[in-house]
PDB file of C-alpha atoms in Angstrom:
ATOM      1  CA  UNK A   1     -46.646 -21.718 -66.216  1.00 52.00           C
ATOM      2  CA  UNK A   2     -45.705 -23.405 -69.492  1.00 55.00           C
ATOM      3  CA  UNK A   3     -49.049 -23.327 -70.294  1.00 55.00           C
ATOM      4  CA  UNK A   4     -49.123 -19.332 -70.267  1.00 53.00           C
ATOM      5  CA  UNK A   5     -45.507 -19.408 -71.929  1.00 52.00           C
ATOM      6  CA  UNK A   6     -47.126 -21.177 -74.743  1.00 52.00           C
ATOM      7  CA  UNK A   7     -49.882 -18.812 -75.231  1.00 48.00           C
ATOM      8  CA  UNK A   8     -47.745 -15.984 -75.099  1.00 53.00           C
ATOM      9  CA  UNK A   9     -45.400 -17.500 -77.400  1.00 55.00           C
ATOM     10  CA  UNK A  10     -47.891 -18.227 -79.932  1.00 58.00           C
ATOM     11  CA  UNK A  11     -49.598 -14.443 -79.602  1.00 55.00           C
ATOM     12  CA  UNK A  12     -45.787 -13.464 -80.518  1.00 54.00           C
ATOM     13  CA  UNK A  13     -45.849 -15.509 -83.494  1.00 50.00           C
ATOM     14  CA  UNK A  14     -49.652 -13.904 -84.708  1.00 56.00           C
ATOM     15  CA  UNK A  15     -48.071 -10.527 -84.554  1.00 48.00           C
ATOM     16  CA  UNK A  16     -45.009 -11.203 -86.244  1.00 47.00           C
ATOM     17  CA  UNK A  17     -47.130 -13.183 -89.125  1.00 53.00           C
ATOM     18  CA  UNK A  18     -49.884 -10.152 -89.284  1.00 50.00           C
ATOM     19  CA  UNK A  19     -46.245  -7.621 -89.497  1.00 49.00           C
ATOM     20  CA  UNK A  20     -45.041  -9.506 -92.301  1.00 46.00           C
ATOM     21  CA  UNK A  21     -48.528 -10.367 -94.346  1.00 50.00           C
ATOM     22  CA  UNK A  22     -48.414  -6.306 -93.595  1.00 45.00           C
ATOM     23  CA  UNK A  23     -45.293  -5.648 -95.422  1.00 41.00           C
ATOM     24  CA  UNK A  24     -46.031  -7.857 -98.071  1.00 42.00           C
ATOM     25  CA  UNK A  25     -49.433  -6.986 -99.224  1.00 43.00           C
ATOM     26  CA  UNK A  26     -48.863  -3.425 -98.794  1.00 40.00           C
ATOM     27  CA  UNK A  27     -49.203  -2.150-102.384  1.00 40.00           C
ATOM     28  CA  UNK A  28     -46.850  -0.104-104.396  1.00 44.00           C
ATOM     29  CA  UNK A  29     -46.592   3.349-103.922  1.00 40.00           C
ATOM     30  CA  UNK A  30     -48.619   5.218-105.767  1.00 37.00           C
ATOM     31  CA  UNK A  31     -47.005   7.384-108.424  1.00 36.00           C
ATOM     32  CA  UNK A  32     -45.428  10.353-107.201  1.00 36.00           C
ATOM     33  CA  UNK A  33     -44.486   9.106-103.785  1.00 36.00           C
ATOM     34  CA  UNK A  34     -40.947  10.453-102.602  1.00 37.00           C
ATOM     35  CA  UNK A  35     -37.892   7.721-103.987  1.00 38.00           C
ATOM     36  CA  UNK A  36     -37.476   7.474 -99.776  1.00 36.00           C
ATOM     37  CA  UNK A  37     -40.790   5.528 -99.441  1.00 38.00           C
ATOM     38  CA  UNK A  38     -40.382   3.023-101.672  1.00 42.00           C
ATOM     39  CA  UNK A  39     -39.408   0.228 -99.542  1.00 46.00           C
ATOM     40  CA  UNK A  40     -42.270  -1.712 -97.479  1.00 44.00           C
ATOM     41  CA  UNK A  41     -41.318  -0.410 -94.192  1.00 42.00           C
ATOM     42  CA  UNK A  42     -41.383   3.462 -95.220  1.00 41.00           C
ATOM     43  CA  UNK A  43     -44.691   2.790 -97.502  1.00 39.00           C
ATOM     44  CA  UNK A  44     -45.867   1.726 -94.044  1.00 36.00           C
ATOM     45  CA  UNK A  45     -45.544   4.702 -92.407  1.00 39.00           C
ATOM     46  CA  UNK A  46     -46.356   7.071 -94.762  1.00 33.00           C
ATOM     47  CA  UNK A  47     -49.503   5.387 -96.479  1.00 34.00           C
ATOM     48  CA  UNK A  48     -51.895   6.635 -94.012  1.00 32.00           C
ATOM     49  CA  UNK A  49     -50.904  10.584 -93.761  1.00 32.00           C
ATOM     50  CA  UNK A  50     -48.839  10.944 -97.734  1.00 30.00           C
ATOM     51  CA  UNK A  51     -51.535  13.050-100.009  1.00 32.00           C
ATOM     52  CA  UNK A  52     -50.537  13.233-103.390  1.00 32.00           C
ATOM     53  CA  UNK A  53     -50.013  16.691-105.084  1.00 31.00           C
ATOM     54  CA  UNK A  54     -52.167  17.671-107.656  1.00 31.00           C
ATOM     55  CA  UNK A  55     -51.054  17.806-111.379  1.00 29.00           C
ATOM     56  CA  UNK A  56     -54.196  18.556-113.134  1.00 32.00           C
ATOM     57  CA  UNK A  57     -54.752  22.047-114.322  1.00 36.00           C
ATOM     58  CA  UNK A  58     -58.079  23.576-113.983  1.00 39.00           C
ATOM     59  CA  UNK A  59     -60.647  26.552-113.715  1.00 42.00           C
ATOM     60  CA  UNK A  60     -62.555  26.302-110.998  1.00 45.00           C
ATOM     61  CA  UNK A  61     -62.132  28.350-107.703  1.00 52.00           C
ATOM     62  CA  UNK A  62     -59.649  26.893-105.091  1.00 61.00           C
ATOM     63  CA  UNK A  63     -57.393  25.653-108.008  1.00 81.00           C
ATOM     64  CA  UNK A  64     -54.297  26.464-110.129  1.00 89.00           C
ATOM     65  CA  UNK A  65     -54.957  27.830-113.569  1.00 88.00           C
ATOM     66  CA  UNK A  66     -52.286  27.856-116.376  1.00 93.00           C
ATOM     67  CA  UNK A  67     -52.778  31.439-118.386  1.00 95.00           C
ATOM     68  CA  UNK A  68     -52.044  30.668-122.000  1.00 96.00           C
ATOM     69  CA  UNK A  69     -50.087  33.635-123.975  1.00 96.00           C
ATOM     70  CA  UNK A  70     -52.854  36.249-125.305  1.00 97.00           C
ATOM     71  CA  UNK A  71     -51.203  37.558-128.214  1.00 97.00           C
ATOM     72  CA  UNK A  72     -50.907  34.402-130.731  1.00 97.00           C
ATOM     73  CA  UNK A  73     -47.449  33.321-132.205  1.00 96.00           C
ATOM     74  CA  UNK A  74     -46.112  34.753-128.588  1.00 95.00           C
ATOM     75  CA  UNK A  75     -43.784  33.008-126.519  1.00 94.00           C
ATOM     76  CA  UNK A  76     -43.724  32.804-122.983  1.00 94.00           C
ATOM     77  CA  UNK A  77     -39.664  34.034-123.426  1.00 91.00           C
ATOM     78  CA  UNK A  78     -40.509  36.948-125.523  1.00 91.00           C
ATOM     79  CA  UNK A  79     -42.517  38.974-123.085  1.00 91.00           C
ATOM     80  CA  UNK A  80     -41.008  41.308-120.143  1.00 84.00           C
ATOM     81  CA  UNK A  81     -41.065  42.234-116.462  1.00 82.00           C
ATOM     82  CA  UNK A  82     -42.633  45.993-116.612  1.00 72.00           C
ATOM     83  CA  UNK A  83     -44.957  46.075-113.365  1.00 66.00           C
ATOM     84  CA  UNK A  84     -43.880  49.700-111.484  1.00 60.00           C
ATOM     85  CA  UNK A  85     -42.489  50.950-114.925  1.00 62.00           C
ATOM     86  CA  UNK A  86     -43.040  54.913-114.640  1.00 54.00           C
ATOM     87  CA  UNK A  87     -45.182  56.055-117.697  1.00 58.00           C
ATOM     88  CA  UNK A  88     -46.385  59.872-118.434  1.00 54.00           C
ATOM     89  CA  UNK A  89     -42.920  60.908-117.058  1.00 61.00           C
ATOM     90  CA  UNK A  90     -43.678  59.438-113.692  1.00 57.00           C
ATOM     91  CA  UNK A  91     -47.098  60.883-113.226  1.00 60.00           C
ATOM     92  CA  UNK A  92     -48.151  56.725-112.854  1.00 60.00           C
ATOM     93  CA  UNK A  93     -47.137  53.271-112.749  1.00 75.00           C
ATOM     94  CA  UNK A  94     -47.276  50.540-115.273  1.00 65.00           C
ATOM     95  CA  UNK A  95     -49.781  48.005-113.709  1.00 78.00           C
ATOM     96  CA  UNK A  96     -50.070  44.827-116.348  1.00 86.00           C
ATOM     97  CA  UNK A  97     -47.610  43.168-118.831  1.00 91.00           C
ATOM     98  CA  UNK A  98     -47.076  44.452-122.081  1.00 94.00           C
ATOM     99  CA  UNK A  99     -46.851  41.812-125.061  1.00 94.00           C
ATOM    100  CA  UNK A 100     -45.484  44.001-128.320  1.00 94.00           C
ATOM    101  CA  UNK A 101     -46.759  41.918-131.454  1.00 96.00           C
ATOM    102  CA  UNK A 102     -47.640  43.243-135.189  1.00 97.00           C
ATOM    103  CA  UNK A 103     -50.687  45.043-136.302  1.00 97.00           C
ATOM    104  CA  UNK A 104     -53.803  43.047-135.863  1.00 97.00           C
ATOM    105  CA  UNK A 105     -52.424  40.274-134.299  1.00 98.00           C
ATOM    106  CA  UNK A 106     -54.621  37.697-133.318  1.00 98.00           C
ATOM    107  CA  UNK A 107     -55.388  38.689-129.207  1.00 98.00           C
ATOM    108  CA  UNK A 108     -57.239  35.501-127.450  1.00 98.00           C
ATOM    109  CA  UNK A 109     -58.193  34.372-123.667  1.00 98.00           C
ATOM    110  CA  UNK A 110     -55.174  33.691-121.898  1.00 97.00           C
ATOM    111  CA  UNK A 111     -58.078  31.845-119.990  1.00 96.00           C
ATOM    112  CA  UNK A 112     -61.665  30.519-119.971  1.00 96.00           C
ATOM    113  CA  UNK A 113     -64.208  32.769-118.028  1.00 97.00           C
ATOM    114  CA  UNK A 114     -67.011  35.396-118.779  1.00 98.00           C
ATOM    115  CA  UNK A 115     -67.075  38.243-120.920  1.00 98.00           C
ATOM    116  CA  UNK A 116     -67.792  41.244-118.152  1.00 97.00           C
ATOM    117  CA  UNK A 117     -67.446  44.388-119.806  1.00 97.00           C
ATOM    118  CA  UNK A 118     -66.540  45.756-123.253  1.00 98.00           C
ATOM    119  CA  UNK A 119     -64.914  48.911-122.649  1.00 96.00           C
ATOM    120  CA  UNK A 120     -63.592  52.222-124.820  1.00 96.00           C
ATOM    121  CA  UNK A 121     -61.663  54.399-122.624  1.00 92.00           C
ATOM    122  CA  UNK A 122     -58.893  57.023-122.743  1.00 91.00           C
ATOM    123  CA  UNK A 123     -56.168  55.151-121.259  1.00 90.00           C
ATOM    124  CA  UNK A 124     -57.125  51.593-122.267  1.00 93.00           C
ATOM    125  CA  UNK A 125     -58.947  52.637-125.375  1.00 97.00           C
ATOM    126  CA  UNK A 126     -60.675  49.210-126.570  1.00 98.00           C
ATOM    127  CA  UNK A 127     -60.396  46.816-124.102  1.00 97.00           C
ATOM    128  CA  UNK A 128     -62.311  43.224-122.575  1.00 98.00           C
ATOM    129  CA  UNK A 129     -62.430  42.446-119.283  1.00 98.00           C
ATOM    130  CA  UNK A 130     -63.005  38.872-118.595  1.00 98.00           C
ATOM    131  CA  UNK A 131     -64.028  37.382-115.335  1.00 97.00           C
ATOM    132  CA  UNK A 132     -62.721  34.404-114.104  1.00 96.00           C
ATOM    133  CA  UNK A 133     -65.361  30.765-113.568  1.00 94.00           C
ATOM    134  CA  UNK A 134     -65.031  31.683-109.863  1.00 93.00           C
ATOM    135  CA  UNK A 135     -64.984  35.432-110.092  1.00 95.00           C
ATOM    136  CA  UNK A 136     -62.364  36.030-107.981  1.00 95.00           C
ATOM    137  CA  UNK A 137     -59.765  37.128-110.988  1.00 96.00           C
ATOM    138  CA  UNK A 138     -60.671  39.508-113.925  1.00 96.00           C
ATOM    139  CA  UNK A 139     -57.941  39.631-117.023  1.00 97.00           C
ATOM    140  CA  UNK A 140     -57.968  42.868-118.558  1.00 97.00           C
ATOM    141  CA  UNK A 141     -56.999  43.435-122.302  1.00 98.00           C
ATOM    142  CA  UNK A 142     -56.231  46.857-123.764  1.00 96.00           C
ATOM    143  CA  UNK A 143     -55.522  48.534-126.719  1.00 96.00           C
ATOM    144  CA  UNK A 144     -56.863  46.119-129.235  1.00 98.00           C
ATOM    145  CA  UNK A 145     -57.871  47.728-132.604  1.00 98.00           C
ATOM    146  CA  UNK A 146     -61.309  45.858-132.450  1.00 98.00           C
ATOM    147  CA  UNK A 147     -63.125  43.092-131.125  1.00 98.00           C
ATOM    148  CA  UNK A 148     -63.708  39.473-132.592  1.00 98.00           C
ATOM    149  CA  UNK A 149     -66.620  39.663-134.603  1.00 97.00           C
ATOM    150  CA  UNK A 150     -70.089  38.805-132.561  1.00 97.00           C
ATOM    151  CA  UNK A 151     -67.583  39.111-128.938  1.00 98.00           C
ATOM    152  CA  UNK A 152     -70.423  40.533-126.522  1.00 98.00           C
ATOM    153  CA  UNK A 153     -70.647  40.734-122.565  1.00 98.00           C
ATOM    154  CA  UNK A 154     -72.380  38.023-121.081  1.00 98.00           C
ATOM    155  CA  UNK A 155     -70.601  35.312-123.581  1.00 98.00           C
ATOM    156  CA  UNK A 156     -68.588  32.709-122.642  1.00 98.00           C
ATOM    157  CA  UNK A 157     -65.372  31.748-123.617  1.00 97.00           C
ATOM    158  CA  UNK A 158     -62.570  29.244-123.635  1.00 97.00           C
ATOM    159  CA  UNK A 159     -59.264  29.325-123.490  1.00 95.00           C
ATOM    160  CA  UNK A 160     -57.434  29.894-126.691  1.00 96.00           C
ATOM    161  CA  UNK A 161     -60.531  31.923-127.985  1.00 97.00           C
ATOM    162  CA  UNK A 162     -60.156  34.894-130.229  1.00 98.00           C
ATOM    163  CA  UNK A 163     -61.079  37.909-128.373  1.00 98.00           C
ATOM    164  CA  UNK A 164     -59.802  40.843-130.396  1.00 98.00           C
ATOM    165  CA  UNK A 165     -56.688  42.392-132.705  1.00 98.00           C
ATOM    166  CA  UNK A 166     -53.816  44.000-131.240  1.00 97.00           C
ATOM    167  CA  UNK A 167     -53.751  47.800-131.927  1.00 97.00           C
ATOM    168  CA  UNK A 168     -52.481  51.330-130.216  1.00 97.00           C
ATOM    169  CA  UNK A 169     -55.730  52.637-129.301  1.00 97.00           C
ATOM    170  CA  UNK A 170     -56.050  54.619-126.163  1.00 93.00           C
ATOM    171  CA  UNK A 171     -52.788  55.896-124.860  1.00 90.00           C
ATOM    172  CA  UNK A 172     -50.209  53.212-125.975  1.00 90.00           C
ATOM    173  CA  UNK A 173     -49.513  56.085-128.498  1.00 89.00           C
ATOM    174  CA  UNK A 174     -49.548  56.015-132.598  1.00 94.00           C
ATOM    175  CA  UNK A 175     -47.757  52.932-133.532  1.00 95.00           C
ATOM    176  CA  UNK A 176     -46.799  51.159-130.410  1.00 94.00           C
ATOM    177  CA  UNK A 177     -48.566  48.006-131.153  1.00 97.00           C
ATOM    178  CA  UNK A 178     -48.981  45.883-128.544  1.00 95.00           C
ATOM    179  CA  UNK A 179     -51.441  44.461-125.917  1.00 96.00           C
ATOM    180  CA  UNK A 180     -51.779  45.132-122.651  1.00 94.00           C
ATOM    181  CA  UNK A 181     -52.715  42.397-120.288  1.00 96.00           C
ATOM    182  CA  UNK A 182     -53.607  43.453-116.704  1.00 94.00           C
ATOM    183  CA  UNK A 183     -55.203  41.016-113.739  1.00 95.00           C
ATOM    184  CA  UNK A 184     -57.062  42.340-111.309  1.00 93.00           C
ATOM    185  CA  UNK A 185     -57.820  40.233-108.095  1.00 95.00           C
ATOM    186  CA  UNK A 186     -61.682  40.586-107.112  1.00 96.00           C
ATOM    187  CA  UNK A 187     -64.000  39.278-104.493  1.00 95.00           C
ATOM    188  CA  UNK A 188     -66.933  37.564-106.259  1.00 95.00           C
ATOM    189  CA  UNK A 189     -69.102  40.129-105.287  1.00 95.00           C
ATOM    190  CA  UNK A 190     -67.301  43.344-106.694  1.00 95.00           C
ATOM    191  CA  UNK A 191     -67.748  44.534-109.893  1.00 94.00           C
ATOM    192  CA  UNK A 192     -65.286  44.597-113.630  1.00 92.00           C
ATOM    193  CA  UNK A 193     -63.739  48.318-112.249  1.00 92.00           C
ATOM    194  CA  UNK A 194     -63.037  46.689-109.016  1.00 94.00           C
ATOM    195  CA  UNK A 195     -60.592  44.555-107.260  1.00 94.00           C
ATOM    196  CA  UNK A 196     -56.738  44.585-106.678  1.00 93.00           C
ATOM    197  CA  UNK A 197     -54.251  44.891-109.770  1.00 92.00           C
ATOM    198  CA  UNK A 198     -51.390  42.023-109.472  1.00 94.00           C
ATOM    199  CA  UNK A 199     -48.146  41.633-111.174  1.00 93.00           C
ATOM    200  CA  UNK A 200     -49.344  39.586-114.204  1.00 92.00           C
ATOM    201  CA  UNK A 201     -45.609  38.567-115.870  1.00 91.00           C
ATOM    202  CA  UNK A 202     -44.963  35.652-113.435  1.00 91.00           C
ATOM    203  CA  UNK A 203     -47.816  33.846-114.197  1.00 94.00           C
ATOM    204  CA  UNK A 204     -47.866  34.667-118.278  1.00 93.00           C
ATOM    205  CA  UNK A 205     -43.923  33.101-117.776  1.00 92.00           C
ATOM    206  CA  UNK A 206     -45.680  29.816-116.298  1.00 93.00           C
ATOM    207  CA  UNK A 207     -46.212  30.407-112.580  1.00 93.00           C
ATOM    208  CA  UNK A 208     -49.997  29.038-112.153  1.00 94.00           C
ATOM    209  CA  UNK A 209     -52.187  31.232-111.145  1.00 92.00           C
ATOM    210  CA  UNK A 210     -54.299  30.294-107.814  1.00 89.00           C
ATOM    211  CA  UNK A 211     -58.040  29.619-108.065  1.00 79.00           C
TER     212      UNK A 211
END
């Protein structure tokens, strides 16, 4: 009987020294842990299932982006909610952010991607649409009064790249310089015309924009 009281004792004493050797070896928690798991005992039991979140910023599919402003010398608290504005007297609604700036303005990629489609129309008049590294988002630029020299579909860009000169072509009417910035979200296989428009101004203010 003592005999098994002794063995049992000294299990008891293993644990409690493997507990311990636990506690103290554990290593610091990483950075970004929660303030509450700082001690040994919570770093314990939250090593195992914490993930940390991710910081970095970057373009490929499945993660955040950061749009830059694409109208240079533009602030992020210059711009304006318009999404649902009536235009034409309430024939439509205004579907992309409008970012007023001077003639000729310097317009560049609010993001790094492809250049789709070079376009002329009536209602954009000269516009780029960009597509996205993972295709799934197209950024649409209208109005400009021309194109960066050489800019041509099939080129790739990076972020901060001139793309074109703010203007009032197309219907922004004589005068009203600005750019209009529209995103459009696609499935990788659709094409530049397709895809469904979203709200850009929360993610021009600093929202990032998912992958």
């Amino acid at each position: 009987m003592r005999r098994i009281g002794l063995v049992a004792f000294g299990l008891l004493v293993a644990v409690v020294g493997l507990w311990i050797g636990a506690l103290v070896l554990l290593p610091d928690a990483p950075a970004g842990m929660p303030e509450t798991a700082q001690g040994p005992l919570a770093r314990l039991r939250l090593a195992v299932r914490w993930q940390p979140q991710p910081v970095d910023i970057g373009a490929g599919r499945g993660r955040a982006i950061l749009l830059g402003m694409p109208v240079s010398g533009v602030a992020r608290s210059d711009i304006h909610e318009s999404w649902g504005d009536a235009r034409e007297d309430g024939a439509r609604e205004h579907h992309g952010t409008d970012v007023m700036a001077a003639a000729n303005t310097p317009v560049v990629a609010a993001a790094p991607g492809v250049v789709e489609k070079l376009w002329n129309s009536g209602a954009g008049g000269i516009t780029v649409y960009v597509r996205s590294p993972s295709r799934t988002w197209t950024h649409y630029y209208a109005h400009l009064a021309g194109y960066a020299p050489g800019l041509h579909e099939g080129q790739s860009i990076t972020n901060g790249q001139l793309l074109g000169y703010v203007g009032d072509t197309g219907n922004a009417g004589a005068g009203n310089y600005h750019l209009h910035f529209g995103l459009t979200r696609t499935d990788p296989a659709q094409h530049w015309y397709e895809g469904t428009d979203v709200d850009p101004f929360p993610y021009l203010a600093g929202k990032p924009l998912p992958g």
